Amino acid sequence: MKSILIVDDEQHILELLKFNLRKEGYNTFEADSGLQALEILKHNKVDLVILDIMMSDKDGYEVLKEIRFNKDTKNLPVILLSAKSEEIDKILGLELGADDYITKPFSVKELVVRVKALLRRVESLKPEVEDKVKFGDVEVDFSKRTVKKNNQDVSLSFKEFELLKLLIENKGRVLDRDFILQRVWGYEFDGDTRTVDVHIRFLRRKLEDDEKNPRYIETVRGVGYRFNERSE
């Protein structure tokens, strides 16, 4: 049974999500503050976090940072909930390592579908024939889900790792944004292909020596992206 941590300081949302997720067969933990959420993560096995941004003691952004900086939780899938609908808020959440972002008020059915889609991505991960791939000064270990650059650990969110994995598996092939959305997200992410561009930018920032002149992840204008065959 998969366990989901629900973090929100609105009690009715906690109860609503708890009821619907348990009805779908998930185990749940509930926290009404960021500090309580971090304590639960420290002492329990959690498979996914639904995290509200606006909380009094420690907001969702701060909690997300701590999740990503902790070696035991850095790859934990996180869905952000927020009453904020501005694009800058969504981009900030994704930049900090969120795997999905849903604005309030939201459809419970849609949220459950997104939870299932994200967990399916985690479950479907299988090591490739080659567990490790090295290109330039970057080494990717698919089985351990780790990335190193110049022998230094690089922290990637779940979606960033999945995107990098997809690009590497299709080395030399141009992948359009819709294809990437379908394969990595598993559904239309608000129908907005800019989500792909944002995550590509994050990857380049972490893996490339020069973001403006990328060596590994090539932009094919008007189409999408390609993992550069000349990267090795």
XYZ file of C-alpha atoms in Angstrom:
232
model
C 0.000 0.000 0.000
C 1.411 3.377 -1.027
C 1.577 6.099 1.625
C 0.805 9.726 0.883
C 1.560 12.661 3.150
C -1.030 15.457 2.938
C 0.176 18.823 4.240
C -2.327 21.671 4.590
C -3.340 23.993 7.414
C -7.000 23.902 6.328
C -8.609 21.026 8.207
C -11.439 20.514 5.716
C -8.914 20.001 2.888
C -6.976 17.488 4.977
C -10.151 15.533 5.663
C -11.361 15.780 2.051
C -8.109 14.460 0.605
C -7.694 11.850 3.332
C -11.179 10.468 2.633
C -10.766 10.338 -1.146
C -7.223 8.948 -1.168
C -8.043 6.233 1.371
C -11.090 5.360 -0.728
C -8.634 4.739 -3.587
C -6.624 2.360 -1.412
C -3.811 4.637 -0.256
C -2.516 4.977 3.277
C -2.289 8.618 4.375
C -0.468 10.779 6.888
C -1.775 14.256 7.650
C 0.080 17.366 8.788
C -1.288 20.851 9.361
C 2.115 22.545 9.461
C 5.450 22.375 7.681
C 7.315 21.376 10.829
C 4.915 18.507 11.504
C 5.292 17.356 7.888
C 9.083 17.186 8.188
C 8.774 15.186 11.415
C 6.468 12.678 9.709
C 8.915 12.326 6.810
C 11.750 11.739 9.260
C 10.040 8.784 10.929
C 7.838 7.215 8.250
C 8.083 5.765 4.760
C 6.195 8.095 2.438
C 5.782 7.555 -1.321
C 4.381 10.963 -2.326
C 3.697 14.354 -0.729
C 0.786 16.714 -1.411
C 2.067 20.019 -0.069
C 0.223 23.303 0.445
C 2.324 26.430 -0.066
C 0.605 28.916 2.252
C 1.245 27.829 5.839
C 2.048 29.896 8.899
C 5.087 28.267 10.519
C 7.088 27.029 7.527
C 5.619 27.528 4.063
C 5.510 24.887 1.351
C 8.476 26.337 -0.516
C 10.664 25.990 2.591
C 9.442 22.436 3.222
C 10.097 21.528 -0.426
C 13.654 22.881 -0.165
C 14.302 20.707 2.890
C 12.840 17.651 1.131
C 15.136 18.182 -1.846
C 18.239 18.851 0.295
C 17.757 15.685 2.370
C 19.464 12.668 0.794
C 16.683 10.353 2.041
C 13.853 12.352 0.464
C 15.468 14.226 -2.432
C 13.723 12.061 -5.070
C 10.348 11.976 -3.311
C 7.510 13.016 -5.684
C 5.855 16.258 -4.540
C 2.622 17.884 -5.731
C 2.217 21.513 -4.661
C -1.184 22.969 -3.760
C -1.658 26.706 -3.837
C -4.278 29.437 -3.955
C -1.726 31.359 -6.010
C -2.354 31.069 -9.738
C 0.305 33.433 -11.077
C 2.769 31.881 -13.515
C 5.727 33.096 -11.435
C 4.465 31.088 -8.434
C 4.151 27.946 -10.535
C 7.619 28.429 -12.012
C 9.116 28.988 -8.557
C 7.516 25.784 -7.307
C 8.851 23.804 -10.255
C 12.267 25.418 -9.931
C 12.477 24.308 -6.312
C 11.810 20.733 -7.419
C 8.048 20.190 -7.379
C 6.808 17.496 -9.761
C 3.342 18.964 -10.212
C 1.404 22.082 -9.245
C -2.347 22.431 -8.685
C -4.153 25.674 -7.884
C -7.034 25.997 -5.443
C -9.916 25.486 -5.771
C -9.190 22.150 -7.419
C -11.044 19.064 -8.557
C -10.450 16.190 -6.139
C -10.912 13.732 -9.001
C -8.210 15.486 -11.018
C -5.843 15.519 -8.064
C -6.345 11.778 -7.508
C -5.660 11.154 -11.217
C -2.439 13.158 -10.976
C -1.397 11.244 -7.863
C -1.960 7.951 -9.680
C -0.081 9.152 -12.770
C 2.916 10.282 -10.736
C 3.058 7.070 -8.714
C 2.784 5.016 -11.919
C 5.851 6.804 -13.226
C 7.748 5.844 -10.078
C 6.570 2.222 -10.226
C 7.361 1.829 -13.908
C 10.994 2.806 -13.496
C 13.250 -0.048 -14.519
C 17.007 -0.091 -14.884
C 18.175 0.013 -18.483
C 20.454 -2.610 -19.987
C 23.201 -0.179 -19.079
C 22.663 0.927 -15.500
C 25.174 3.736 -15.899
C 25.652 6.205 -18.722
C 28.506 8.684 -18.931
C 28.666 11.679 -21.225
C 31.360 14.291 -20.887
C 31.775 15.069 -17.192
C 28.283 13.796 -16.308
C 27.451 10.295 -15.078
C 23.887 8.997 -14.694
C 23.042 5.854 -12.712
C 19.539 4.718 -13.704
C 19.221 2.008 -11.075
C 20.182 4.316 -8.183
C 18.582 7.378 -9.807
C 21.673 9.471 -9.179
C 23.487 12.032 -11.299
C 27.027 13.291 -10.870
C 28.911 16.100 -12.601
C 32.655 16.213 -12.128
C 32.133 13.480 -9.488
C 29.877 15.813 -7.483
C 26.267 14.798 -6.738
C 23.634 16.711 -8.693
C 20.169 16.865 -7.112
C 17.346 16.388 -9.635
C 13.629 16.342 -8.956
C 11.659 13.282 -10.014
C 10.461 14.969 -13.206
C 13.913 16.328 -14.053
C 15.410 12.850 -13.783
C 12.599 11.355 -15.890
C 13.097 14.022 -18.556
C 16.851 13.436 -18.650
C 16.285 9.676 -18.831
C 13.868 10.079 -21.762
C 16.321 12.280 -23.652
C 19.212 9.870 -23.092
C 17.125 6.843 -24.133
C 16.287 8.649 -27.376
C 19.765 9.966 -28.058
C 19.966 11.618 -31.466
C 16.184 11.733 -31.903
C 14.267 15.000 -31.859
C 11.465 14.846 -29.272
C 8.650 17.367 -29.573
C 7.156 18.982 -26.486
C 3.829 17.142 -26.692
C 5.630 13.786 -26.840
C 7.726 14.722 -23.811
C 4.623 15.828 -21.871
C 2.884 12.546 -22.651
C 5.845 10.368 -21.716
C 7.099 12.209 -18.635
C 3.917 13.707 -17.206
C 1.454 11.161 -18.551
C -1.280 13.725 -19.116
C -1.695 17.245 -20.429
C -0.084 19.529 -17.849
C -2.657 22.321 -18.190
C -2.050 21.925 -21.923
C 1.029 24.124 -21.448
C 4.166 22.937 -23.216
C 6.158 25.678 -21.460
C 6.387 23.198 -18.588
C 8.850 21.229 -20.721
C 10.886 24.353 -21.479
C 11.095 25.216 -17.772
C 12.380 21.737 -16.869
C 14.867 21.764 -19.764
C 16.189 25.055 -18.412
C 16.600 23.516 -14.948
C 18.491 20.539 -16.395
C 20.819 22.760 -18.385
C 21.498 24.894 -15.338
C 22.567 21.799 -13.413
C 24.395 19.835 -16.146
C 25.730 22.260 -18.726
C 28.845 24.388 -18.368
C 27.253 27.064 -20.545
C 23.443 27.236 -20.525
C 23.353 29.526 -23.564
C 25.543 27.176 -25.589
C 24.489 23.720 -24.309
C 26.694 20.776 -25.073
C 24.281 17.989 -24.142
C 20.660 19.106 -24.550
C 20.088 20.698 -27.941
C 17.112 22.886 -28.888
C 15.597 22.119 -32.282
C 13.758 25.317 -33.161
C 10.052 24.991 -33.711
C 10.059 21.314 -32.725
C 11.533 20.390 -29.374
C 14.751 18.960 -27.958
C 17.398 16.357 -28.715
C 20.089 14.747 -26.629
C 23.204 15.720 -28.557
C 25.030 12.829 -30.230
C 28.260 14.770 -30.032
C 28.074 14.939 -26.241
C 30.512 12.110 -25.636
